[in-house]
């Protein structure tokens, strides 16, 4: 196909503004799928994604559209993950495109994530086509949204397309705008191959399938290719396109989007953002923007039943085949036994992996509270990266500690400015900026420790603004903080898996609260259990779980068998997620208590 008839585009939107629904309508309109196939939203494929209603991994699809000018165009839609954990993946997907549809909910207006993604798209010089969706809603106010787009983003919104992805209104206008406004790729077939990897998945028969955008040159089966970041060579076995099922083609030409299979055994060899080139005639420079992904959030995963350790390792191995951003290494906890310390891109990523381990691999796990990586500068000038609070050296060995900070952008109706300020201050935020988007809405910028975001910043933000606030954040680097380790002792023994790193000023308060919370969570047992919170050798709080007075079955007088069985079953259910720590049975919630306190 002539390169002038190719259009590569993404859809950027805030969560729930209708990206997936619009994508489905575009597929339907261009006949990429039959009505039956349309029953399910196609671009969000994983069950979990559907349940949570969010797009987790980028996907791609190729559409054919016969435009009003009589020509047939090849439109490649590259879907982007709609969550702040995946900003790097979004940036790579955008780098594969020439344009983006900016979808804004006509009743909600611009939200924090809309802005973050628009800025990313503008950085990549994409042509942005504003679309105002959900105009069928009675509360839709397209004129106000147009004004916001112009004033806040600085884009001309006079021609913004009014759409209802729900009813299908305006879909043809969207397709015409893709063809007329988004430029075709400019590529050179004669140059050495350069193809950008923007996603990949693992196929048990074909190995890793890399999703690519060809920038220069072309890819054909049989060709020797080189991954520029890892310097590894492979022989291409298949190339193809997304219809949306994978369909083989003879070659991928310049400007095209498709997939490459090359008997690659490990997703780590197809890193998102890396450049594929020809092994025999390599490009001199890789495409810009490649970054090795690093985990932002860590937690310990332990099987409740220690016999499941091998099964957990196998499950992590399998999940990692498809997800190079998941990292894990064996770790031993005195309290929890053998398990793994796992690294994730963010909290959502962590939740998804945990849920998949439990659902798809039938594992019952104890998860420790998530934490960030701390940089510990020791007095002997050694610098440690600490991914587990229990590994923090003794305080006399520490010169100072640094923790990761983020720039957080919050958009709220102005009635809630006070609430956001109060919360952000409590969370050690440094106020940076405040800007009115229009007469009713305000954008506030803070620098905040990432660990506070992980604690409960977002939940509290939502509840203190009645769900109106939207949040986006990006890592800005490390800053020194007064941090200490808070230990918890059960029955006199420190429980390493309950240790947390907290700010010195908040340590006493959090320690007291944590002890109180644990008292509620840890069920009564046959003996009294003292709970202590300590910093170093100093105990700062103490609570006691009193001993159980009676056997739960005592009330049953041995008569009613069904009642007795019910009680025992209930007990068993409660036990499922308990772990024997020394002599004390500790439920899963205890390890997460630190997150749900204030
Ligand atoms: P993520 O996948 O989380 O990024 O969300 P999304 O932006 O893809 O949103 P999605 O398409 O899942 O739509 C969110 C909700 O809005 C769904 O309940 C849709 O049915 C609804 N919705 C989408 N488009 C329209 C529209 O034009 N009108 C109305 N009334 N509802 C819509």
mmCIF file with all atom_site columns, N, CA, C and O in Angstrom, residues 528-553:
data_model
loop_
_atom_site.group_PDB
_atom_site.id
_atom_site.type_symbol
_atom_site.label_atom_id
_atom_site.label_alt_id
_atom_site.label_comp_id
_atom_site.label_asym_id
_atom_site.label_entity_id
_atom_site.label_seq_id
_atom_site.pdbx_PDB_ins_code
_atom_site.Cartn_x
_atom_site.Cartn_y
_atom_site.Cartn_z
_atom_site.occupancy
_atom_site.B_iso_or_equiv
_atom_site.pdbx_formal_charge
_atom_site.auth_seq_id
_atom_site.auth_comp_id
_atom_site.auth_asym_id
_atom_site.auth_atom_id
_atom_site.pdbx_PDB_model_num
ATOM 1   N N  . UNK A 1 528 ? -2.948  -14.570 75.707 1.00 0.00 ? 528 UNK A N  1
ATOM 2   C CA . UNK A 1 528 ? -2.906  -13.126 75.517 1.00 0.00 ? 528 UNK A CA 1
ATOM 3   C C  . UNK A 1 528 ? -1.762  -12.764 74.564 1.00 0.00 ? 528 UNK A C  1
ATOM 4   O O  . UNK A 1 528 ? -0.685  -13.357 74.650 1.00 0.00 ? 528 UNK A O  1
ATOM 5   N N  . UNK A 1 529 ? -2.012  -11.805 73.646 1.00 0.00 ? 529 UNK A N  1
ATOM 6   C CA . UNK A 1 529 ? -0.937  -11.422 72.719 1.00 0.00 ? 529 UNK A CA 1
ATOM 7   C C  . UNK A 1 529 ? -0.612  -9.934  72.873 1.00 0.00 ? 529 UNK A C  1
ATOM 8   O O  . UNK A 1 529 ? -1.405  -9.076  72.485 1.00 0.00 ? 529 UNK A O  1
ATOM 9   N N  . UNK A 1 530 ? 0.537   -9.608  73.410 1.00 0.00 ? 530 UNK A N  1
ATOM 10  C CA . UNK A 1 530 ? 0.929   -8.194  73.442 1.00 0.00 ? 530 UNK A CA 1
ATOM 11  C C  . UNK A 1 530 ? 1.384   -7.754  72.044 1.00 0.00 ? 530 UNK A C  1
ATOM 12  O O  . UNK A 1 530 ? 2.067   -8.506  71.345 1.00 0.00 ? 530 UNK A O  1
ATOM 13  N N  . UNK A 1 531 ? 0.942   -6.555  71.648 1.00 0.00 ? 531 UNK A N  1
ATOM 14  C CA . UNK A 1 531 ? 1.393   -5.969  70.379 1.00 0.00 ? 531 UNK A CA 1
ATOM 15  C C  . UNK A 1 531 ? 2.191   -4.726  70.744 1.00 0.00 ? 531 UNK A C  1
ATOM 16  O O  . UNK A 1 531 ? 1.672   -3.857  71.453 1.00 0.00 ? 531 UNK A O  1
ATOM 17  N N  . UNK A 1 532 ? 3.409   -4.635  70.257 1.00 0.00 ? 532 UNK A N  1
ATOM 18  C CA . UNK A 1 532 ? 4.201   -3.443  70.563 1.00 0.00 ? 532 UNK A CA 1
ATOM 19  C C  . UNK A 1 532 ? 4.711   -2.811  69.277 1.00 0.00 ? 532 UNK A C  1
ATOM 20  O O  . UNK A 1 532 ? 5.063   -3.519  68.327 1.00 0.00 ? 532 UNK A O  1
ATOM 21  N N  . UNK A 1 533 ? 4.729   -1.494  69.266 1.00 0.00 ? 533 UNK A N  1
ATOM 22  C CA . UNK A 1 533 ? 5.364   -0.785  68.154 1.00 0.00 ? 533 UNK A CA 1
ATOM 23  C C  . UNK A 1 533 ? 6.635   -0.176  68.709 1.00 0.00 ? 533 UNK A C  1
ATOM 24  O O  . UNK A 1 533 ? 6.624   0.390   69.805 1.00 0.00 ? 533 UNK A O  1
ATOM 25  N N  . UNK A 1 534 ? 7.738   -0.329  67.965 1.00 0.00 ? 534 UNK A N  1
ATOM 26  C CA . UNK A 1 534 ? 9.019   0.161   68.478 1.00 0.00 ? 534 UNK A CA 1
ATOM 27  C C  . UNK A 1 534 ? 9.832   0.859   67.400 1.00 0.00 ? 534 UNK A C  1
ATOM 28  O O  . UNK A 1 534 ? 9.752   0.519   66.217 1.00 0.00 ? 534 UNK A O  1
ATOM 29  N N  . UNK A 1 535 ? 10.577  1.880   67.839 1.00 0.00 ? 535 UNK A N  1
ATOM 30  C CA . UNK A 1 535 ? 11.562  2.489   66.950 1.00 0.00 ? 535 UNK A CA 1
ATOM 31  C C  . UNK A 1 535 ? 12.905  2.218   67.593 1.00 0.00 ? 535 UNK A C  1
ATOM 32  O O  . UNK A 1 535 ? 13.155  2.650   68.724 1.00 0.00 ? 535 UNK A O  1
ATOM 33  N N  . UNK A 1 536 ? 13.760  1.470   66.898 1.00 0.00 ? 536 UNK A N  1
ATOM 34  C CA . UNK A 1 536 ? 14.997  1.011   67.534 1.00 0.00 ? 536 UNK A CA 1
ATOM 35  C C  . UNK A 1 536 ? 14.616  0.187   68.757 1.00 0.00 ? 536 UNK A C  1
ATOM 36  O O  . UNK A 1 536 ? 13.764  -0.695  68.690 1.00 0.00 ? 536 UNK A O  1
ATOM 37  N N  . UNK A 1 537 ? 15.214  0.544   69.926 1.00 0.00 ? 537 UNK A N  1
ATOM 38  C CA . UNK A 1 537 ? 14.892  -0.227  71.130 1.00 0.00 ? 537 UNK A CA 1
ATOM 39  C C  . UNK A 1 537 ? 13.738  0.371   71.909 1.00 0.00 ? 537 UNK A C  1
ATOM 40  O O  . UNK A 1 537 ? 13.371  -0.126  72.960 1.00 0.00 ? 537 UNK A O  1
ATOM 41  N N  . UNK A 1 538 ? 13.225  1.491   71.413 1.00 0.00 ? 538 UNK A N  1
ATOM 42  C CA . UNK A 1 538 ? 12.226  2.205   72.205 1.00 0.00 ? 538 UNK A CA 1
ATOM 43  C C  . UNK A 1 538 ? 10.804  1.796   71.802 1.00 0.00 ? 538 UNK A C  1
ATOM 44  O O  . UNK A 1 538 ? 10.386  1.982   70.662 1.00 0.00 ? 538 UNK A O  1
ATOM 45  N N  . UNK A 1 539 ? 10.081  1.238   72.758 1.00 0.00 ? 539 UNK A N  1
ATOM 46  C CA . UNK A 1 539 ? 8.688   0.869   72.494 1.00 0.00 ? 539 UNK A CA 1
ATOM 47  C C  . UNK A 1 539 ? 7.843   2.131   72.596 1.00 0.00 ? 539 UNK A C  1
ATOM 48  O O  . UNK A 1 539 ? 7.907   2.864   73.579 1.00 0.00 ? 539 UNK A O  1
ATOM 49  N N  . UNK A 1 540 ? 7.068   2.407   71.545 1.00 0.00 ? 540 UNK A N  1
ATOM 50  C CA . UNK A 1 540 ? 6.294   3.646   71.552 1.00 0.00 ? 540 UNK A CA 1
ATOM 51  C C  . UNK A 1 540 ? 4.798   3.401   71.704 1.00 0.00 ? 540 UNK A C  1
ATOM 52  O O  . UNK A 1 540 ? 4.040   4.333   71.912 1.00 0.00 ? 540 UNK A O  1
ATOM 53  N N  . UNK A 1 541 ? 4.367   2.150   71.574 1.00 0.00 ? 541 UNK A N  1
ATOM 54  C CA . UNK A 1 541 ? 2.947   1.878   71.766 1.00 0.00 ? 541 UNK A CA 1
ATOM 55  C C  . UNK A 1 541 ? 2.776   0.426   72.151 1.00 0.00 ? 541 UNK A C  1
ATOM 56  O O  . UNK A 1 541 ? 3.573   -0.432  71.755 1.00 0.00 ? 541 UNK A O  1
ATOM 57  N N  . UNK A 1 542 ? 1.731   0.165   72.927 1.00 0.00 ? 542 UNK A N  1
ATOM 58  C CA . UNK A 1 542 ? 1.465   -1.215  73.305 1.00 0.00 ? 542 UNK A CA 1
ATOM 59  C C  . UNK A 1 542 ? -0.043  -1.448  73.398 1.00 0.00 ? 542 UNK A C  1
ATOM 60  O O  . UNK A 1 542 ? -0.786  -0.608  73.901 1.00 0.00 ? 542 UNK A O  1
ATOM 61  N N  . UNK A 1 543 ? -0.464  -2.558  72.828 1.00 0.00 ? 543 UNK A N  1
ATOM 62  C CA . UNK A 1 543 ? -1.865  -2.967  72.914 1.00 0.00 ? 543 UNK A CA 1
ATOM 63  C C  . UNK A 1 543 ? -1.869  -4.452  73.252 1.00 0.00 ? 543 UNK A C  1
ATOM 64  O O  . UNK A 1 543 ? -0.847  -5.124  73.093 1.00 0.00 ? 543 UNK A O  1
ATOM 65  N N  . UNK A 1 544 ? -3.020  -4.972  73.661 1.00 0.00 ? 544 UNK A N  1
ATOM 66  C CA . UNK A 1 544 ? -3.074  -6.403  73.969 1.00 0.00 ? 544 UNK A CA 1
ATOM 67  C C  . UNK A 1 544 ? -4.320  -7.031  73.367 1.00 0.00 ? 544 UNK A C  1
ATOM 68  O O  . UNK A 1 544 ? -5.411  -6.481  73.488 1.00 0.00 ? 544 UNK A O  1
ATOM 69  N N  . UNK A 1 545 ? -4.111  -8.150  72.698 1.00 0.00 ? 545 UNK A N  1
ATOM 70  C CA . UNK A 1 545 ? -5.261  -8.930  72.254 1.00 0.00 ? 545 UNK A CA 1
ATOM 71  C C  . UNK A 1 545 ? -5.534  -9.923  73.369 1.00 0.00 ? 545 UNK A C  1
ATOM 72  O O  . UNK A 1 545 ? -4.678  -10.753 73.688 1.00 0.00 ? 545 UNK A O  1
ATOM 73  N N  . UNK A 1 546 ? -6.718  -9.796  73.987 1.00 0.00 ? 546 UNK A N  1
ATOM 74  C CA . UNK A 1 546 ? -6.984  -10.649 75.138 1.00 0.00 ? 546 UNK A CA 1
ATOM 75  C C  . UNK A 1 546 ? -7.227  -12.091 74.713 1.00 0.00 ? 546 UNK A C  1
ATOM 76  O O  . UNK A 1 546 ? -7.619  -12.359 73.573 1.00 0.00 ? 546 UNK A O  1
ATOM 77  N N  . UNK A 1 547 ? -7.007  -13.000 75.633 1.00 0.00 ? 547 UNK A N  1
ATOM 78  C CA . UNK A 1 547 ? -7.155  -14.424 75.314 1.00 0.00 ? 547 UNK A CA 1
ATOM 79  C C  . UNK A 1 547 ? -8.624  -14.770 75.096 1.00 0.00 ? 547 UNK A C  1
ATOM 80  O O  . UNK A 1 547 ? -9.515  -14.108 75.635 1.00 0.00 ? 547 UNK A O  1
ATOM 81  N N  . UNK A 1 548 ? -8.825  -15.793 74.272 1.00 0.00 ? 548 UNK A N  1
ATOM 82  C CA . UNK A 1 548 ? -10.179 -16.232 73.982 1.00 0.00 ? 548 UNK A CA 1
ATOM 83  C C  . UNK A 1 548 ? -10.730 -16.937 75.215 1.00 0.00 ? 548 UNK A C  1
ATOM 84  O O  . UNK A 1 548 ? -10.031 -17.683 75.885 1.00 0.00 ? 548 UNK A O  1
ATOM 85  N N  . UNK A 1 549 ? -11.989 -16.653 75.508 1.00 0.00 ? 549 UNK A N  1
ATOM 86  C CA . UNK A 1 549 ? -12.501 -17.258 76.739 1.00 0.00 ? 549 UNK A CA 1
ATOM 87  C C  . UNK A 1 549 ? -13.017 -18.666 76.516 1.00 0.00 ? 549 UNK A C  1
ATOM 88  O O  . UNK A 1 549 ? -12.774 -19.561 77.249 1.00 0.00 ? 549 UNK A O  1
ATOM 89  N N  . UNK A 1 550 ? -13.788 -18.829 75.437 1.00 0.00 ? 550 UNK A N  1
ATOM 90  C CA . UNK A 1 550 ? -14.415 -20.139 75.259 1.00 0.00 ? 550 UNK A CA 1
ATOM 91  C C  . UNK A 1 550 ? -14.070 -20.713 73.897 1.00 0.00 ? 550 UNK A C  1
ATOM 92  O O  . UNK A 1 550 ? -13.804 -19.991 72.955 1.00 0.00 ? 550 UNK A O  1
ATOM 93  N N  . UNK A 1 551 ? -14.182 -21.992 73.812 1.00 0.00 ? 551 UNK A N  1
ATOM 94  C CA . UNK A 1 551 ? -14.081 -22.671 72.531 1.00 0.00 ? 551 UNK A CA 1
ATOM 95  C C  . UNK A 1 551 ? -15.295 -22.238 71.702 1.00 0.00 ? 551 UNK A C  1
ATOM 96  O O  . UNK A 1 551 ? -16.397 -22.156 72.233 1.00 0.00 ? 551 UNK A O  1
ATOM 97  N N  . UNK A 1 552 ? -15.125 -21.971 70.411 1.00 0.00 ? 552 UNK A N  1
ATOM 98  C CA . UNK A 1 552 ? -16.280 -21.528 69.621 1.00 0.00 ? 552 UNK A CA 1
ATOM 99  C C  . UNK A 1 552 ? -17.383 -22.580 69.591 1.00 0.00 ? 552 UNK A C  1
ATOM 100 O O  . UNK A 1 552 ? -18.536 -22.278 69.351 1.00 0.00 ? 552 UNK A O  1
ATOM 101 N N  . UNK A 1 553 ? -16.996 -23.828 69.785 1.00 0.00 ? 553 UNK A N  1
ATOM 102 C CA . UNK A 1 553 ? -17.999 -24.882 69.693 1.00 0.00 ? 553 UNK A CA 1
ATOM 103 C C  . UNK A 1 553 ? -18.740 -25.093 71.005 1.00 0.00 ? 553 UNK A C  1
ATOM 104 O O  . UNK A 1 553 ? -19.749 -25.779 71.059 1.00 0.00 ? 553 UNK A O  1
#
